[in-house]
Amino acid sequence: EDNGISCRKSLQVRGVRVSKGTLDGSPSLTVSWIAVSGSGVAYTVWYSTNSGTTTEPPFGASELSGIISASATLTDLSQGTTYYIWVTAVTDRNQVSCNLRTSAITFQAPPQVQGVSVIATVSRRKPSLLVRWTAPIGQDISYVVQYSA
């Protein structure tokens, strides 16, 4: 089942890129593309966790429409979830184009670090800190420890 959108190959949205981010603490995806030439072009971005077909979004896909710039930000997304994205251009003559489906996975929230302890020592007149914590089991994680004087 589809949304009834028929793709016009002569009018194609190209260069679709997706970047990950967060907005107000929730995962977001920013979709950008190369603007279609001509006047009177608006865009619709369809997105779903269902893959649909390579050229058409599935029935019930979420929609952002009436976009006049060459980018849109998808918000209120679930963490660590794959979203499939389609960008369509609609001209003032109701010509519609679809690009090939693209996808992106939203950021997964990092696990909370447990059992943090800090031990201050002085050795040979040089102060130092030893920071220890319990790493989450079964996850390949790297850490960044920051401090300021």
PDB file of C-alpha atoms in Angstrom:
ATOM      1  CA  GLU A   1       0.000   0.000   0.000  1.00  0.00           C
ATOM      2  CA  ASP A   2       1.291   3.484  -0.794  1.00  0.00           C
ATOM      3  CA  ASN A   3       0.332   7.133  -0.485  1.00  0.00           C
ATOM      4  CA  GLY A   4      -0.675   7.423  -4.136  1.00  0.00           C
ATOM      5  CA  ILE A   5       2.431   9.395  -5.049  1.00  0.00           C
ATOM      6  CA  SER A   6       3.705   8.666  -8.535  1.00  0.00           C
ATOM      7  CA  CYS A   7       7.310   9.608  -9.161  1.00  0.00           C
ATOM      8  CA  ARG A   8       8.340  11.729 -12.120  1.00  0.00           C
ATOM      9  CA  LYS A   9      11.857  10.782 -13.140  1.00  0.00           C
ATOM     10  CA  SER A  10      12.483  14.002 -15.110  1.00  0.00           C
ATOM     11  CA  LEU A  11      12.085  16.000 -11.891  1.00  0.00           C
ATOM     12  CA  GLN A  12      14.374  14.477  -9.295  1.00  0.00           C
ATOM     13  CA  VAL A  13      15.551  15.571  -5.859  1.00  0.00           C
ATOM     14  CA  ARG A  14      19.292  14.861  -5.665  1.00  0.00           C
ATOM     15  CA  GLY A  15      22.056  14.906  -3.079  1.00  0.00           C
ATOM     16  CA  VAL A  16      19.915  13.940  -0.095  1.00  0.00           C
ATOM     17  CA  ARG A  17      21.998  13.861   3.091  1.00  0.00           C
ATOM     18  CA  VAL A  18      21.022  13.125   6.668  1.00  0.00           C
ATOM     19  CA  SER A  19      22.855  14.261   9.783  1.00  0.00           C
ATOM     20  CA  LYS A  20      22.146  13.158  13.336  1.00  0.00           C
ATOM     21  CA  GLY A  21      21.586  15.478  16.239  1.00  0.00           C
ATOM     22  CA  THR A  22      19.548  16.191  19.315  1.00  0.00           C
ATOM     23  CA  LEU A  23      16.994  18.907  19.874  1.00  0.00           C
ATOM     24  CA  ASP A  24      15.785  19.647  23.406  1.00  0.00           C
ATOM     25  CA  GLY A  25      17.367  16.367  24.539  1.00  0.00           C
ATOM     26  CA  SER A  26      15.515  14.220  21.979  1.00  0.00           C
ATOM     27  CA  PRO A  27      17.029  12.590  18.888  1.00  0.00           C
ATOM     28  CA  SER A  28      16.608  14.511  15.651  1.00  0.00           C
ATOM     29  CA  LEU A  29      17.645  14.074  12.020  1.00  0.00           C
ATOM     30  CA  THR A  30      18.362  16.986   9.692  1.00  0.00           C
ATOM     31  CA  VAL A  31      17.695  16.182   6.045  1.00  0.00           C
ATOM     32  CA  SER A  32      19.194  18.365   3.320  1.00  0.00           C
ATOM     33  CA  TRP A  33      19.268  18.150  -0.471  1.00  0.00           C
ATOM     34  CA  ILE A  34      20.173  20.038  -3.633  1.00  0.00           C
ATOM     35  CA  ALA A  35      17.316  22.391  -4.502  1.00  0.00           C
ATOM     36  CA  VAL A  36      15.394  21.613  -7.693  1.00  0.00           C
ATOM     37  CA  SER A  37      15.781  24.437 -10.220  1.00  0.00           C
ATOM     38  CA  GLY A  38      12.805  26.552 -11.145  1.00  0.00           C
ATOM     39  CA  SER A  39      10.279  28.657  -9.331  1.00  0.00           C
ATOM     40  CA  GLY A  40       7.255  27.490  -7.433  1.00  0.00           C
ATOM     41  CA  VAL A  41       8.907  24.371  -5.980  1.00  0.00           C
ATOM     42  CA  ALA A  42       8.012  23.152  -2.517  1.00  0.00           C
ATOM     43  CA  TYR A  43       9.162  19.968  -0.823  1.00  0.00           C
ATOM     44  CA  THR A  44       7.616  17.246   1.281  1.00  0.00           C
ATOM     45  CA  VAL A  45       9.724  15.029   3.506  1.00  0.00           C
ATOM     46  CA  TRP A  46       8.190  11.664   4.346  1.00  0.00           C
ATOM     47  CA  TYR A  47       9.693   9.503   7.108  1.00  0.00           C
ATOM     48  CA  SER A  48       8.849   6.209   8.708  1.00  0.00           C
ATOM     49  CA  THR A  49      10.330   3.272  10.590  1.00  0.00           C
ATOM     50  CA  ASN A  50       8.748   1.112   7.856  1.00  0.00           C
ATOM     51  CA  SER A  51      10.943   0.868   4.748  1.00  0.00           C
ATOM     52  CA  GLY A  52       8.157   1.187   2.150  1.00  0.00           C
ATOM     53  CA  THR A  53       9.568   0.875  -1.372  1.00  0.00           C
ATOM     54  CA  THR A  54      12.733   2.463  -2.706  1.00  0.00           C
ATOM     55  CA  THR A  55      10.729   5.247  -4.381  1.00  0.00           C
ATOM     56  CA  GLU A  56       7.547   5.597  -2.321  1.00  0.00           C
ATOM     57  CA  PRO A  57       6.870   5.999   1.387  1.00  0.00           C
ATOM     58  CA  PRO A  58       4.556   3.519   3.094  1.00  0.00           C
ATOM     59  CA  PHE A  59       0.962   4.302   3.978  1.00  0.00           C
ATOM     60  CA  GLY A  60       0.894   6.169   7.291  1.00  0.00           C
ATOM     61  CA  ALA A  61       4.381   7.682   6.949  1.00  0.00           C
ATOM     62  CA  SER A  62       4.897  10.959   8.817  1.00  0.00           C
ATOM     63  CA  GLU A  63       4.995  14.038   6.621  1.00  0.00           C
ATOM     64  CA  LEU A  64       6.476  17.538   6.676  1.00  0.00           C
ATOM     65  CA  SER A  65       5.056  19.484   3.732  1.00  0.00           C
ATOM     66  CA  GLY A  66       5.214  22.957   2.237  1.00  0.00           C
ATOM     67  CA  ILE A  67       8.981  23.220   2.804  1.00  0.00           C
ATOM     68  CA  ILE A  68      10.480  25.964   0.634  1.00  0.00           C
ATOM     69  CA  SER A  69      14.126  25.585   1.684  1.00  0.00           C
ATOM     70  CA  ALA A  70      16.425  22.654   0.879  1.00  0.00           C
ATOM     71  CA  SER A  71      16.456  21.193   4.388  1.00  0.00           C
ATOM     72  CA  ALA A  72      14.179  20.034   7.189  1.00  0.00           C
ATOM     73  CA  THR A  73      14.673  18.763  10.733  1.00  0.00           C
ATOM     74  CA  LEU A  74      12.770  15.704  11.934  1.00  0.00           C
ATOM     75  CA  THR A  75      12.078  15.827  15.672  1.00  0.00           C
ATOM     76  CA  ASP A  76      10.409  13.741  18.388  1.00  0.00           C
ATOM     77  CA  LEU A  77      12.139  10.610  17.131  1.00  0.00           C
ATOM     78  CA  SER A  78      12.950   7.440  19.069  1.00  0.00           C
ATOM     79  CA  GLN A  79      16.516   6.725  20.188  1.00  0.00           C
ATOM     80  CA  GLY A  80      18.558   4.126  18.304  1.00  0.00           C
ATOM     81  CA  THR A  81      15.861   3.695  15.641  1.00  0.00           C
ATOM     82  CA  THR A  82      16.253   3.424  11.862  1.00  0.00           C
ATOM     83  CA  TYR A  83      14.167   5.971   9.972  1.00  0.00           C
ATOM     84  CA  TYR A  84      13.559   5.744   6.220  1.00  0.00           C
ATOM     85  CA  ILE A  85      13.282   9.094   4.469  1.00  0.00           C
ATOM     86  CA  TRP A  86      11.919  10.255   1.100  1.00  0.00           C
ATOM     87  CA  VAL A  87      12.059  13.835  -0.209  1.00  0.00           C
ATOM     88  CA  THR A  88       9.581  14.884  -2.876  1.00  0.00           C
ATOM     89  CA  ALA A  89       9.492  18.084  -4.881  1.00  0.00           C
ATOM     90  CA  VAL A  90       6.157  19.503  -5.993  1.00  0.00           C
ATOM     91  CA  THR A  91       6.032  22.225  -8.625  1.00  0.00           C
ATOM     92  CA  ASP A  92       3.333  24.859  -8.982  1.00  0.00           C
ATOM     93  CA  ARG A  93       2.035  22.707 -11.883  1.00  0.00           C
ATOM     94  CA  ASN A  94       1.564  19.752  -9.498  1.00  0.00           C
ATOM     95  CA  GLN A  95       4.439  17.780 -10.969  1.00  0.00           C
ATOM     96  CA  VAL A  96       5.770  15.441  -8.290  1.00  0.00           C
ATOM     97  CA  SER A  97       9.158  13.785  -8.035  1.00  0.00           C
ATOM     98  CA  CYS A  98      10.501  11.159  -5.637  1.00  0.00           C
ATOM     99  CA  ASN A  99      14.084  10.363  -4.854  1.00  0.00           C
ATOM    100  CA  LEU A 100      15.392   6.981  -3.855  1.00  0.00           C
ATOM    101  CA  ARG A 101      14.862   6.119  -0.227  1.00  0.00           C
ATOM    102  CA  THR A 102      17.607   6.954   2.232  1.00  0.00           C
ATOM    103  CA  SER A 103      17.867   5.990   5.868  1.00  0.00           C
ATOM    104  CA  ALA A 104      19.540   7.009   9.113  1.00  0.00           C
ATOM    105  CA  ILE A 105      19.717   5.693  12.657  1.00  0.00           C
ATOM    106  CA  THR A 106      19.132   8.144  15.501  1.00  0.00           C
ATOM    107  CA  PHE A 107      21.587   8.432  18.369  1.00  0.00           C
ATOM    108  CA  GLN A 108      21.250   5.981  21.210  1.00  0.00           C
ATOM    109  CA  ALA A 109      21.403   7.657  24.608  1.00  0.00           C
ATOM    110  CA  PRO A 110      24.654   6.753  26.346  1.00  0.00           C
ATOM    111  CA  PRO A 111      24.336   4.514  29.378  1.00  0.00           C
ATOM    112  CA  GLN A 112      24.688   6.161  32.744  1.00  0.00           C
ATOM    113  CA  VAL A 113      28.107   5.752  34.336  1.00  0.00           C
ATOM    114  CA  GLN A 114      27.801   4.135  37.779  1.00  0.00           C
ATOM    115  CA  GLY A 115      30.075   3.998  40.791  1.00  0.00           C
ATOM    116  CA  VAL A 116      32.208   7.074  40.087  1.00  0.00           C
ATOM    117  CA  SER A 117      34.910   7.710  42.656  1.00  0.00           C
ATOM    118  CA  VAL A 118      37.657  10.336  42.684  1.00  0.00           C
ATOM    119  CA  ILE A 119      40.821   9.944  44.759  1.00  0.00           C
ATOM    120  CA  ALA A 120      43.141  12.934  45.192  1.00  0.00           C
ATOM    121  CA  THR A 121      46.821  12.247  45.906  1.00  0.00           C
ATOM    122  CA  VAL A 122      50.046  14.228  46.138  1.00  0.00           C
ATOM    123  CA  SER A 123      53.266  12.572  45.032  1.00  0.00           C
ATOM    124  CA  ARG A 124      56.579  14.436  44.866  1.00  0.00           C
ATOM    125  CA  ARG A 125      54.680  17.698  45.300  1.00  0.00           C
ATOM    126  CA  LYS A 126      52.534  16.988  42.244  1.00  0.00           C
ATOM    127  CA  PRO A 127      48.822  16.650  42.870  1.00  0.00           C
ATOM    128  CA  SER A 128      46.903  14.062  40.869  1.00  0.00           C
ATOM    129  CA  LEU A 129      43.423  12.647  40.647  1.00  0.00           C
ATOM    130  CA  LEU A 130      42.451   9.053  40.084  1.00  0.00           C
ATOM    131  CA  VAL A 131      38.963   8.679  38.592  1.00  0.00           C
ATOM    132  CA  ARG A 132      37.280   5.272  38.613  1.00  0.00           C
ATOM    133  CA  TRP A 133      33.849   4.078  37.495  1.00  0.00           C
ATOM    134  CA  THR A 134      32.000   0.894  36.687  1.00  0.00           C
ATOM    135  CA  ALA A 135      31.690   0.327  32.946  1.00  0.00           C
ATOM    136  CA  PRO A 136      28.382  -1.005  31.594  1.00  0.00           C
ATOM    137  CA  ILE A 137      28.644  -4.736  30.859  1.00  0.00           C
ATOM    138  CA  GLY A 138      28.651  -5.905  27.250  1.00  0.00           C
ATOM    139  CA  GLN A 139      28.949  -2.499  25.597  1.00  0.00           C
ATOM    140  CA  ASP A 140      31.835  -1.160  23.555  1.00  0.00           C
ATOM    141  CA  ILE A 141      32.086   2.410  24.849  1.00  0.00           C
ATOM    142  CA  SER A 142      34.801   5.037  24.907  1.00  0.00           C
ATOM    143  CA  TYR A 143      34.903   7.771  27.522  1.00  0.00           C
ATOM    144  CA  VAL A 144      35.926  11.395  27.645  1.00  0.00           C
ATOM    145  CA  VAL A 145      37.000  12.730  31.017  1.00  0.00           C
ATOM    146  CA  GLN A 146      37.082  16.503  31.260  1.00  0.00           C
ATOM    147  CA  TYR A 147      38.313  18.674  34.059  1.00  0.00           C
ATOM    148  CA  SER A 148      39.141  22.281  34.710  1.00  0.00           C
ATOM    149  CA  ALA A 149      41.315  23.988  37.282  1.00  0.00           C
TER     150      ALA A 149
END
